[in-house]
mmCIF file of C-alpha atoms in Angstrom:
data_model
loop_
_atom_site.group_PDB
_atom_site.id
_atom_site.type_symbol
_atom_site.label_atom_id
_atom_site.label_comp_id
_atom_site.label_asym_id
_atom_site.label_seq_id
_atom_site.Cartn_x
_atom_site.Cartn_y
_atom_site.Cartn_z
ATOM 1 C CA UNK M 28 33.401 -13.770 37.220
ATOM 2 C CA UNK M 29 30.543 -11.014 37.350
ATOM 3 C CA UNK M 30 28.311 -13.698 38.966
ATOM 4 C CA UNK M 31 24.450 -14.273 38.120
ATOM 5 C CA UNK M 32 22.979 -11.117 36.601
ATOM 6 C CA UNK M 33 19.743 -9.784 36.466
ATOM 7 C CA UNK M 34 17.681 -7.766 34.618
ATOM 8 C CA UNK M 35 15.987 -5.065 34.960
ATOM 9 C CA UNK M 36 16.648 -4.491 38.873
ATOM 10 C CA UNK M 37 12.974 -2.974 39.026
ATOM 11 C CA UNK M 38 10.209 -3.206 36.958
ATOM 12 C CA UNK M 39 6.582 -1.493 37.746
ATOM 13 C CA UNK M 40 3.914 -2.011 35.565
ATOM 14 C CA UNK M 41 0.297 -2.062 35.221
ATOM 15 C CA UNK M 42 -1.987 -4.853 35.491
ATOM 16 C CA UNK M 43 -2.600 -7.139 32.485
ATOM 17 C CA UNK M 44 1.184 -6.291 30.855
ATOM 18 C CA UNK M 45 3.544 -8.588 29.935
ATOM 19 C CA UNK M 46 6.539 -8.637 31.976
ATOM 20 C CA UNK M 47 10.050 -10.505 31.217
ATOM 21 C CA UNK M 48 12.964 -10.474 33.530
ATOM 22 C CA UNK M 49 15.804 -11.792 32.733
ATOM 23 C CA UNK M 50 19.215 -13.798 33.535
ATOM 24 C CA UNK M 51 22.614 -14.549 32.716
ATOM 25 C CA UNK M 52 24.441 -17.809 35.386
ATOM 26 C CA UNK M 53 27.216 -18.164 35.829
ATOM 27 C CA UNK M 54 29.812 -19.516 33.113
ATOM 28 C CA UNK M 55 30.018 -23.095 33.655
ATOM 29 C CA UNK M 56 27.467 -23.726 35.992
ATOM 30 C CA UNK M 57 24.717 -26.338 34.773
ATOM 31 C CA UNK M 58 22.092 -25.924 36.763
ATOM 32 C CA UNK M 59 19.112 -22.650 36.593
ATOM 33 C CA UNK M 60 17.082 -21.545 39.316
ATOM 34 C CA UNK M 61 13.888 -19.176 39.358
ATOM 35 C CA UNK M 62 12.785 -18.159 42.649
ATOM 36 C CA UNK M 63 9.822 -15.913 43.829
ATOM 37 C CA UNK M 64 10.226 -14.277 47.372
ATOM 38 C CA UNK M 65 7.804 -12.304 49.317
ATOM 39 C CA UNK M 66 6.609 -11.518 53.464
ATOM 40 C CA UNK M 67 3.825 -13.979 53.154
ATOM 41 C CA UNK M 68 5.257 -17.238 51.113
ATOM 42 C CA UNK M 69 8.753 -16.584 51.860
ATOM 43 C CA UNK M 70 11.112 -18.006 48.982
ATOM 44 C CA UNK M 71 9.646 -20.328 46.285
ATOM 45 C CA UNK M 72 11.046 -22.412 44.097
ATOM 46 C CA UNK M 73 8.943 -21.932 40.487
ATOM 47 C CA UNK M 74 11.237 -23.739 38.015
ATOM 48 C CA UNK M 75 14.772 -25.030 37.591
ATOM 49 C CA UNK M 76 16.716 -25.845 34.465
ATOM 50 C CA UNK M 77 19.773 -28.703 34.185
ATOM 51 C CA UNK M 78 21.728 -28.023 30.958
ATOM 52 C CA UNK M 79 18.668 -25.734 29.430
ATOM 53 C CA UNK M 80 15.986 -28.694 30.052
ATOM 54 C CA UNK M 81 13.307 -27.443 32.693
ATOM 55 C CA UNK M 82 13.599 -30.068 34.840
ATOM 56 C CA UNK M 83 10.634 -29.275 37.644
ATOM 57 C CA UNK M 84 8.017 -26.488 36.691
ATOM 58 C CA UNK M 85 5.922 -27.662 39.481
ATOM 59 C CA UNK M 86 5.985 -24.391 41.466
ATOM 60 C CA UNK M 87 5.144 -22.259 38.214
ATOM 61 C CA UNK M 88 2.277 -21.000 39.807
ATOM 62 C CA UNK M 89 -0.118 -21.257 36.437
ATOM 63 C CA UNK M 90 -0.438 -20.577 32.829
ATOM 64 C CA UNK M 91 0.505 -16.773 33.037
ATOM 65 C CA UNK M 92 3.845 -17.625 33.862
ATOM 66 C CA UNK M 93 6.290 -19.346 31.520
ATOM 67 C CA UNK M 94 9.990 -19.968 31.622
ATOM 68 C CA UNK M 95 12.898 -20.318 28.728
ATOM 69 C CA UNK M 96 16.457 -20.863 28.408
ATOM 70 C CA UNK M 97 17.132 -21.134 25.028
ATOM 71 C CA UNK M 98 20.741 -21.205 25.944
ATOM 72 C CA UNK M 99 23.278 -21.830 28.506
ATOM 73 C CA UNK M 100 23.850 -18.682 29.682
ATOM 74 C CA UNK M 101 20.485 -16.979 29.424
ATOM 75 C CA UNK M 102 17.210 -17.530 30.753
ATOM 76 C CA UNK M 103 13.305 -15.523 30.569
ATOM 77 C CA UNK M 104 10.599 -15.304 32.998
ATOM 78 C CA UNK M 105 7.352 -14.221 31.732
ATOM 79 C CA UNK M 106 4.591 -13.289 32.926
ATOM 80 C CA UNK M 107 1.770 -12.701 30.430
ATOM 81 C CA UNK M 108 -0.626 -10.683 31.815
ATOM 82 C CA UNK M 109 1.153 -9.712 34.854
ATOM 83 C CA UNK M 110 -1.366 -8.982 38.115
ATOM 84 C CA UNK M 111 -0.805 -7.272 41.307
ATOM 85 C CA UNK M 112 -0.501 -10.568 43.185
ATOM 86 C CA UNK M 113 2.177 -10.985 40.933
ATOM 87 C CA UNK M 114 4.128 -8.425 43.050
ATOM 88 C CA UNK M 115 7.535 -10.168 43.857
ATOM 89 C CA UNK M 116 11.276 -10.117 44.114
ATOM 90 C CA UNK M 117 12.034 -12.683 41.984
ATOM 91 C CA UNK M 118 15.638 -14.237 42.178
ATOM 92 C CA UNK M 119 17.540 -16.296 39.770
ATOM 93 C CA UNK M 120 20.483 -18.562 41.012
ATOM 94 C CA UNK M 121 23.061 -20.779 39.111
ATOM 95 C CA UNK M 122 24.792 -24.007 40.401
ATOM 96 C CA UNK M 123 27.581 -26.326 39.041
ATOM 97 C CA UNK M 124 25.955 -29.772 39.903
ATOM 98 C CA UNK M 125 29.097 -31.707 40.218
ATOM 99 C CA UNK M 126 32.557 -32.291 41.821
ATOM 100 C CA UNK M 127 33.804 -29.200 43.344
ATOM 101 C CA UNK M 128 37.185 -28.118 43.154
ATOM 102 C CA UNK M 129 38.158 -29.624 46.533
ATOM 103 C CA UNK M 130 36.664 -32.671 45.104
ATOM 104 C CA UNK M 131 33.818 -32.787 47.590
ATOM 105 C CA UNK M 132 30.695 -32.747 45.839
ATOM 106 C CA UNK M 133 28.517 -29.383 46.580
ATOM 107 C CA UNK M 134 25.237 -27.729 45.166
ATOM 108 C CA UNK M 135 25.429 -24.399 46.386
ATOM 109 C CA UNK M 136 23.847 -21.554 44.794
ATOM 110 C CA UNK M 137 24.850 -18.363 43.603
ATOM 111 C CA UNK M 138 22.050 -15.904 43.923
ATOM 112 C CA UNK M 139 21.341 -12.959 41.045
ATOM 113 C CA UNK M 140 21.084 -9.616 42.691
ATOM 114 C CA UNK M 141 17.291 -10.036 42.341
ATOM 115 C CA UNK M 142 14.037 -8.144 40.122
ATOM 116 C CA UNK M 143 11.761 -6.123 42.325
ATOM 117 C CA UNK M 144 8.680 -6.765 40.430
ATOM 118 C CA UNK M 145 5.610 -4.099 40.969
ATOM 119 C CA UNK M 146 2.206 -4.884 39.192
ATOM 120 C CA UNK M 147 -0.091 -2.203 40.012
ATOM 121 C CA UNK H 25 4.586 -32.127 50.527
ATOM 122 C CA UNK H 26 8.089 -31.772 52.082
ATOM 123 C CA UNK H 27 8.105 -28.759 54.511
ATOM 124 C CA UNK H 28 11.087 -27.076 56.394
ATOM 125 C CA UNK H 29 10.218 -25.023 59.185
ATOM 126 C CA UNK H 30 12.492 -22.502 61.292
ATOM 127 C CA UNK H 31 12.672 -20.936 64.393
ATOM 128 C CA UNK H 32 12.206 -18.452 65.890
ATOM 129 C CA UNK H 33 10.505 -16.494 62.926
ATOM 130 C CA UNK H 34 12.207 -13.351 64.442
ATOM 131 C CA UNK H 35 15.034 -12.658 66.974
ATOM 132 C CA UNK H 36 16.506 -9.317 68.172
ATOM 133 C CA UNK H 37 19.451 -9.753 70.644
ATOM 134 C CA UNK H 38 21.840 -7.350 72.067
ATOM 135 C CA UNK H 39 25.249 -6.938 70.520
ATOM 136 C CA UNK H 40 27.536 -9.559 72.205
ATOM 137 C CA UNK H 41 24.710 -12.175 72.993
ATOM 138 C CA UNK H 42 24.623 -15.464 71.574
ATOM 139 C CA UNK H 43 21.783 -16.722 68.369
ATOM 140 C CA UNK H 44 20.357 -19.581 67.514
ATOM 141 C CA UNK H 45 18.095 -20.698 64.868
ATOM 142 C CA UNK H 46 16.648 -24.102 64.304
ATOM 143 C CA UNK H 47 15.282 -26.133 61.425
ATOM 144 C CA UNK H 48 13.216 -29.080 60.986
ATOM 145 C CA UNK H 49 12.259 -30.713 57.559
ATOM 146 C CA UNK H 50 9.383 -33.079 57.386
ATOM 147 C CA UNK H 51 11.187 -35.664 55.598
ATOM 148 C CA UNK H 52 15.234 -37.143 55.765
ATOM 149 C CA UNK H 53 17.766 -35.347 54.204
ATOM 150 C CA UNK H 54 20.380 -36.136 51.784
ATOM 151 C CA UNK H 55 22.291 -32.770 52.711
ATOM 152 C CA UNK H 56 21.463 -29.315 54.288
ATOM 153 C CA UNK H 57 22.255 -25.981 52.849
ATOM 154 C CA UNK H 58 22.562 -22.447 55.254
ATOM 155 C CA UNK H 59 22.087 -19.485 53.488
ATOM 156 C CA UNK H 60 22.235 -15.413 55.040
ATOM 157 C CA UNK H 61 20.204 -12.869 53.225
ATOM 158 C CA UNK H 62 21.400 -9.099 54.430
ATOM 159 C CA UNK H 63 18.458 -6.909 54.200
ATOM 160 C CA UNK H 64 17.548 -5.673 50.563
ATOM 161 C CA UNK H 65 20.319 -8.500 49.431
ATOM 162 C CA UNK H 66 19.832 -11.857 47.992
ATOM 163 C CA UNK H 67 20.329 -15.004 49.509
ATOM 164 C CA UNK H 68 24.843 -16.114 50.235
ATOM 165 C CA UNK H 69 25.748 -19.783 51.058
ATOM 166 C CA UNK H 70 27.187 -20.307 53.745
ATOM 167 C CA UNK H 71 27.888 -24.048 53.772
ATOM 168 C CA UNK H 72 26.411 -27.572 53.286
ATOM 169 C CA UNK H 73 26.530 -30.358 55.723
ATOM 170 C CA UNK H 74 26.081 -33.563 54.399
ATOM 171 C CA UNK H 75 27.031 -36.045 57.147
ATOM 172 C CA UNK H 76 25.111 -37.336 60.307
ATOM 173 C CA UNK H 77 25.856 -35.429 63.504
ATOM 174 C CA UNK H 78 28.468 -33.009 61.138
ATOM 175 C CA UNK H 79 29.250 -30.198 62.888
ATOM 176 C CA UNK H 80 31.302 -27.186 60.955
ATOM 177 C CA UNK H 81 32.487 -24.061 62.126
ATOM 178 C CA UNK H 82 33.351 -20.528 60.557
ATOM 179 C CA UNK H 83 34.926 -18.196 62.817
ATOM 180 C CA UNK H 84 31.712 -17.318 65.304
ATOM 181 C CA UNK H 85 29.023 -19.599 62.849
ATOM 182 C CA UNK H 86 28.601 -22.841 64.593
ATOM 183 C CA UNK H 87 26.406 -25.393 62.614
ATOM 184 C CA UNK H 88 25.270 -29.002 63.103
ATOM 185 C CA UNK H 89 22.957 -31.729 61.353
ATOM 186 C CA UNK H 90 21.221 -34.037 63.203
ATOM 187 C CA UNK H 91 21.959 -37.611 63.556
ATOM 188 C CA UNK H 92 18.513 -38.377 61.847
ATOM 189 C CA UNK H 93 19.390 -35.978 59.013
ATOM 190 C CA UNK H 94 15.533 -34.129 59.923
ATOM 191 C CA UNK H 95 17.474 -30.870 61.180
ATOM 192 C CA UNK H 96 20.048 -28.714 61.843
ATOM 193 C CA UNK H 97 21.251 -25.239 63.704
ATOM 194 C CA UNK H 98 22.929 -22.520 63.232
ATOM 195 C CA UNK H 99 24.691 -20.803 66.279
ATOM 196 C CA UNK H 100 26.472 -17.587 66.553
ATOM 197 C CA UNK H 101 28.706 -16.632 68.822
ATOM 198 C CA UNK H 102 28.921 -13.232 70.590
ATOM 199 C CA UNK H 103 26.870 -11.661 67.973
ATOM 200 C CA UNK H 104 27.960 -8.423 66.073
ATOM 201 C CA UNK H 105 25.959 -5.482 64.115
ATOM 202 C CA UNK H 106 27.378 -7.545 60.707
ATOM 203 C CA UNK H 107 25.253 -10.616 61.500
ATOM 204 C CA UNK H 108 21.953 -9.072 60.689
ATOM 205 C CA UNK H 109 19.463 -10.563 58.171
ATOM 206 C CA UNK H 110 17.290 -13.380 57.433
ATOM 207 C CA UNK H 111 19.263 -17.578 57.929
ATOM 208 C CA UNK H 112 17.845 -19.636 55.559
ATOM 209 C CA UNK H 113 18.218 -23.277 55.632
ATOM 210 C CA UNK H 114 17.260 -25.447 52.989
ATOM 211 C CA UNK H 115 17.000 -29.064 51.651
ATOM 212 C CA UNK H 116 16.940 -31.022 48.115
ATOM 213 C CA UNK H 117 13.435 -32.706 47.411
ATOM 214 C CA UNK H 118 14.461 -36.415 47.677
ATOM 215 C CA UNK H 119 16.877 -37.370 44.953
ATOM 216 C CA UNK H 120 16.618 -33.971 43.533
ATOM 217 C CA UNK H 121 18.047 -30.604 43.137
ATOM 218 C CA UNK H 122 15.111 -29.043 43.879
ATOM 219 C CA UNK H 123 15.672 -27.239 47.415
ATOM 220 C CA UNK H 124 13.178 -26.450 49.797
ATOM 221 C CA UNK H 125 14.368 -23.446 51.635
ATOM 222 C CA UNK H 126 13.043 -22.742 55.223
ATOM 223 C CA UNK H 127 10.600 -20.120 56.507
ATOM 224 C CA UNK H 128 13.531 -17.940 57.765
ATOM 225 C CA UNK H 129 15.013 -16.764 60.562
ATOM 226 C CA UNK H 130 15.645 -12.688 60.241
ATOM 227 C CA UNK H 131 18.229 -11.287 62.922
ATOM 228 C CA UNK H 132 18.357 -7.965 64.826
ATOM 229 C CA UNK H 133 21.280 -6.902 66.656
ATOM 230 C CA UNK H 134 20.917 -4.392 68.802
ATOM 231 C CA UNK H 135 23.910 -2.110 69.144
#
C-alpha cells in the first residue's frame, strides 16, 4: 500500500485565497483525520471522519475552514479566504477502527506525508 | 478540556546516554498511543498500551502506563544519532477516537 497521500506537498499563497489540500487513506481504513501542527499549538486535532460522516468538527477553528469526504478514499480541506495565521503543516492520518490482524484491537494512525501551508 | 502534557519540552543528550520523556493527561485513559516524528517527517506509531501498569519493550524503547491510567513514559536505552525527533504521546477523548496528542518531547543526540 502507498499509504496516506497528500496533496500538494507545499502550497504558498496570498492572503484572502482559497486554499484546498487534499487526501487519499488508506484502502480499508474507516476512520479520517485532519490535523494542524505548528511551534506554538503543537498538533491539533480539527476534524475526523468515521465511514465519510464528520464525526467531531470541534477543533475546526471557524467558518473559513470546512472539511469533505465525499468518499471513502478522498477527503478536502478548505480554507476560504486563507490568512497568514493560517500558516501550517497540516497532516492527514487514516485508521482502521477495529480488530487488528493479531486480533487485539488497535487505533493507530498512519500519518500523510504532510502540506506545508504558507499564507502570506 | 482534557490536556496531556510532556516533559521535558526539549532534551539533548550525548550519544550513549539514556532518555526519558514523561506524560500526564488530565483525565483517565482508556489507552495510550507513542508516536516519533523525525525532523521535517510526520508523526510514526510506535505502540499502544492499553493495560494498567503495561509495560512493552522494542529493542532499546522501554514504555509503561501507569496503574491509574493518567500517564506513561517512554525510555531509551543507550541512545543513538537515529533516535532524534519529537515523542508524542497521545490519548482518545473519553469514549472517543478523538486523540489528544501531547505537547512533545523533541530529542537531540549529540554525536
Amino acid at each position: 500500500d502507498a499509504g496516506v497521500i497528500q496533496s500538494p506537498r507545499h502550497e504558498v499563497t496570498e492572503m484572502g485565497q482559497e486554499v484546498t489540500l487534499r487526501c487519499k487513506p488508506i484502502s480499508g481504513h474507516d476512520y479520517l483525520f485532519w490535523y494542524r501542527q505548528t511551534m506554538m499549538r503543537g498538533l491539533e486535532l480539527l476534524i475526523y471522519f468515521n465511514n465519510n460522516v464528520p464525526i467531531d468538527d470541534s477543533g475546526m477553528p471557524e467558518d473559513r475552514f470546512s472539511a469533505k469526504m465525499p468518499n471513502a478514499s478522498f477527503s478536502t480541506l478548505k480554507i476560504q479566504p486563507s490568512e497568514p495565521r493560517d500558516s501550517a503543516v497540516y497532516f492527514c492520518a487514516s485508521s482502521f477502527g477495529g480488530l487488528s490482524t493479531t486480533g487485539g484491537i488497535t487505533y493507530e494512525q498512519y500519518f500523510g506525508p504532510g502540506t506545508r501551508l504558507t499564507v502570506t | 478540556g482534557q490536556q496531556v502534557m510532556q516533559i521535558p519540552q526539549y532534551q539533548h543528550v550525548q550519544e550513549g546516554e539514556d532518555f526519558t520523556t514523561y506524560c500526564n493527561s488530565s483525565t483517565t485513559l482508556s489507552n495510550i498511543q507513542w508516536y516519533k516524528q523525525r525532523p521535517g517527517g510526520h508523526p510514526v506509531f510506535l505502540i499502544q498500551l492499553v493495560k494498567s501498569g503495561e509495560v512493552k519493550k522494542q529493542k532499546r524503547l522501554t514504555f509503561q502506563f501507569g496503574e491509574a491510567k493518567k500517564n506513561s513514559s517512554l525510555h531509551i536505552t543507550a541512545t543513538q544519532t537515529t533516535d532524534v525527533g519529537t515523542y508524542f504521546c497521545a490519548g482518545p477523548h473519553s469514549g472517543t477516537y478523538k486523540y489528544i496528542f501531547g505537547t512533545g518531547t523533541r530529542l537531540k543526540v549529540l554525536a
